[in-house]
Structures are given as structure tokens and as C-alpha cells.
């Protein structure tokens, strides 16, 4: 009951001076958005990386040694001879490999659309990626050259369903496939077309060539590195990359990014604290009579302070919520541009940002509010 | 009659020094309606502020209902004010962004609990039942002063203190407000009212007059012709 009137009082008072609070509110929102973005990135990306590690942790990529370290770059199209597969098979006696799948990439045209095409051993691909959800069926076998599995996004974009015909063209060479399955993983697979390795080699006129081998090792987290080194030693002319190595590199970027965002958030929050403090100081100055009246009505210092701190808290909370939500969007943008992936939005970072906003606003108001509580009613209420 | 306020040689000196009140002694019985009169600057508001526990005397004592105000801490003084006095100001001092009823509820809020029905009832008693949702700027001066009276009354204070309650009002509104005071007086409220208007002063049971902070005369209603009693020792 008591707090209900306080809410009404806050609502009236804030509405009355809203334009004068707006700058402070936006300043808090700015600081809070950085807090929220930094937390969203740090927790979200880390969770994503950990999940990737857990899922692909034991996975290795065998690539031509000359290829630069970026697996997403054009250098993927560097190739190595198929004979590597034989050597790899021979190494299985000494290295605990669960399975491996050769991959050959290309970009093909479907009418006016361009899609990424992956040639592979369908059975091996399935074993290495057991979590793939495929609607329809898998490509029959390694020598099947007329079946394709397409990603869900490709299917949607081209309006293709299971058993639809699909003609792929690469530099004037065309082959027609039949869609046997549609894969949906939420990842890059959704944008790809999968065919057999043989078919991809034919389509691109690169018989006996492959771009990389995806292998999974049957070892614990720490031992992946040993396997990678053993493979590099046993297979001349190839480099082995592990998910762990990639994740560690991303971790480093993420760490620096969060630190930078955190520092920036700190600076902006200090600025917003100054802004809130100034707005509160001018509010107290303008409302001296009102404060005197409150005291004349019997309000204790504590009650007067509570009213003003509640106002500051409300402004801080509103700014914090606004910024908190904006920050989640900001984190998405940063994740996309830096890591090339989205980041799962969670509730905790914006909520934390809102509380930080309220806290900063409250702290920043302490000095002017103290001055408000010290106002002597007898002096300010005198008639002029 | 039982006495509710006793002033003993009360002085207030402001830095300057300005002696705003000079050794004023006075007793006010419960239920009395007293008018404080005197020229501008004679110390009327200073006296009322001391009675309202808004300020502390430099010397002397104020006893209200047996409590010696001078010995209270600031927090106790605030609490005492909350429980004991209702204040009515010449400048109304209504909160501009709150409606009439919310202004009354504000007094309830700082006293105990805001109760809209009770606050509306207090406004109805001063004839403002149809102005509950108006803001001060949408009310006439007389209506604003009535909101102020409702606010002062809503917590049922023992003593009503009014500083020039009709000072900003025209004659018609003055009459309305004085009728309310008359009613409050008939109901048994103790009222101390500052005024410079002799007509308004005549309505009170008793008038005291200040001159340069000194109590110079006390008139009672039925003793208008009696020789003024000098209250200071000179
Ligand atoms: N806070 C203060 N500081 C200094 N001087 C003050 C203060 N308050 C009042 N005074 C002085 O004390 C004297 C009495 O003032 P007070 O306000 O009590 O007069 P008043 O009788 O109410 O006058 P008016 O009829 O004009 O309202 C005046 O000379 C005034 O200037
Ligand atoms: Mg005065």
C-alpha cells in the first residue's frame, strides 16, 4: 500500500521532468548496452565454443600443408592427392582414429543461384557427423553419382523437396542429381549441397583430388594434440588442424574483445554516472520547496532520501533495460562480424546490465540526495 | 480550559543579528482560535515556524501537550511535527504535478498510509468533491487553499497552524476559507492563524500582536476595550 503510492509519486514526478531526465537515461542505456554486449559475447561465445569443443573436440582437419590457416578462406580450394587416404588408413593401426571423411569443395550454379557443393563419402560423413538431422534419406554409397543431399536453407531458397531434380553447373560442366535428403543443422551445412566425392570430382574435373579430410579421433580432450602431431609426422605434405587450436585462437580474440568492451563500458558508465548526478542535483535544486514541504508534512530524512533514490533507481533501471536489450543486438552484430556466427541471446546479461544501470544511477545520486535530505523546511517554505 | 501550548520567554535570533522574536511568553488553551497580528517583519511567521517545529528557538521553551520541543533531536522533532501539527501556508505549497487528491495523499503517505478514499473525503469536507483530479494549476486560489486545508487536516493533527491563509485570496474566497476555519473551530480544533487583516483577526477568540519580535498586546474577543496588557518588561 505504502509502496503503491510511492510508485504513483514516481510516475507523476518522472513524467513531469521526463525531458530533463532523458539525457541521463540515454547515457545509462549506452553504458548498459556495452555491459550487456560484453557479457552476452563472453558467456554466449564461450558456451558456443565449449559446445563445439565437446561436439567436435576430437575432430581433426587434414589439409594440404601449403594452405593458410584460415579454413573458411579461398585456400580451401588447394587440393591434395587422394593417395593420402590410403596412408591415413595405414596409420590407423597406430593412431586411434574413429573415422574419417574426404571432402572436395566447389561452388556450383543452379540456374541463377550459387551454392557451395561438398563431395564426400556419404557413409563416412554420416559416421563423423552423427548429429545431422536428415529428412528423407542418405546418398546410397560412395560410387553413387546422381544423388544429392541439400541443406535446409538451400531447399527453402530454391523451393526443392525430396526427389526433386537438381542440375549443378561448374564452369560449363553440368550434372543432374536427384535430391534424396534435406539436412538441417543450424550451421553452415544448411547452405550446402552434399554429393558423393566421385560426383564432385567429375563435376569439377579434378579426378583423384581432395581439399581436406575430416577425421575424428577416439581420445580425450588433452590427447587430440598428440594425435595431430602423429598424423603430421606420418603424412608428409599435410597439415593437421584441431578444433582445440581454432577454439583457442577464438578464445584469445574473445578475451581481448570482452576486455575492450568492459573497459569502454566502465568509461561510459562513469560518464553516465556524472550525467545522472548532474540531473539529480538540478532536480533537488529545483524541488527544494517540494522537499521542504515533504519534511513539513513529517517526512524523515530517510523517507525523503528514499523518494529521490527511487527516482534515480527507476531512471537507471529504465536506461539499463533499454541498454541491456540493445546490447544483446550489439553482441549479435559483433559476433557476426568477428566470429562469423550468431550468439545465443540469454536473459542474464541484459538483466545484469539493468541492475548495473540502477546501481550506478543510485550511487551517482547519493551526494545530491544527501543534500536533499538536509534541506531545512523552515527556510525553504518561507514566503517571499 | 486545558492548555495545549505554552511558550516561555521564547527568542529567535537570526544571523545578522536579527532578533525576530524577543522573549515571548504565551499560553494557548486547547480548542482556542488565536490570531497572530502585527506589522510586516514583526516575527509572526517566525513564531508560527517555531510552533510548527520547522525551526528551533535560540532561547526559551516551547511546551506542546507536555513535550518540551527544545530537547528533541531532529528526527524526534520531525516525528512530533508529523503527529501534532497541520500546516497551512499562504503560498499553498502544493506539489504542481500531483492532483488535488494526490496532494492530500502525500501528507497521508508521510504520516502513515496513503488512503485515497479518506483523502477524497477530506477534500469533500472543504467542498472540493468535484475537483479531486485537478492539478493545482487548474484550481483557483481559493480552491488551492482549500486543498491545503484538507491536506493539513487529513491526519487529524492536534493543532492547526495557518500563516496568512487568506493572504492570497479575494474576498469571496476569504469568506469560504474562514467559514471552514469557523467550522473547524466549532469542531474543537486548536487554531493558530497569522493574519494582518483585522476582519479576519476578529473572527478568532483572541488576537495577539507582535512588534519587533515582542508581544505587545493580547486582545480577547469579549475584552476588546480592556487595557492592553504589556507582555514585555520594559
Ligand atoms: N532565516 C532568516 N534569516 C535571517 N533573517 C530572518 C530569517 N527569517 C526571518 N528573518 C527576519 O526576522 C524578522 C521577522 O520575520 P518574519 O518572517 O517572522 O516576519 P512576519 O511578521 O512574518 O512578516 P510578514 O508579515 O512580512 O510575513 C524579519 O526581519 C526577517 O527579515
Ligand atoms: Mg510572514
Coordinates of C-alpha atoms in Angstrom, one line a residue, chain A residues 1 13 47 51 99 101 120 136 149 164 215 222 224 236 238 283 285 305 334 338 341 359 366:
Chain A
X1 CA 0.0 0.0 0.0
X13 CA 7.3 13.1 -10.8
X47 CA 29.3 -21.6 -24.3
X51 CA 29.9 -26.9 -27.1
X99 CA 36.6 -42.5 -38.8
X101 CA 35.8 -38.4 -44.5
X120 CA 32.4 -36.8 -49.8
X136 CA 14.5 -38.2 -46.5
X149 CA 21.6 -34.1 -50.0
X164 CA 13.2 -33.1 -56.9
X215 CA 38.8 -37.2 -39.1
X222 CA 44.1 -33.3 -23.9
X224 CA 44.0 -34.6 -29.5
X236 CA 54.1 -35.7 -45.5
X238 CA 49.7 -32.2 -45.0
X283 CA 16.3 18.2 -9.7
X285 CA 17.8 22.3 -6.5
X305 CA 16.1 10.2 0.5
X334 CA 30.0 -8.1 -33.2
X338 CA 34.3 -11.1 -35.8
X341 CA 28.4 -16.6 -36.3
X359 CA 23.1 0.8 -9.2
X366 CA 23.9 9.8 -3.3

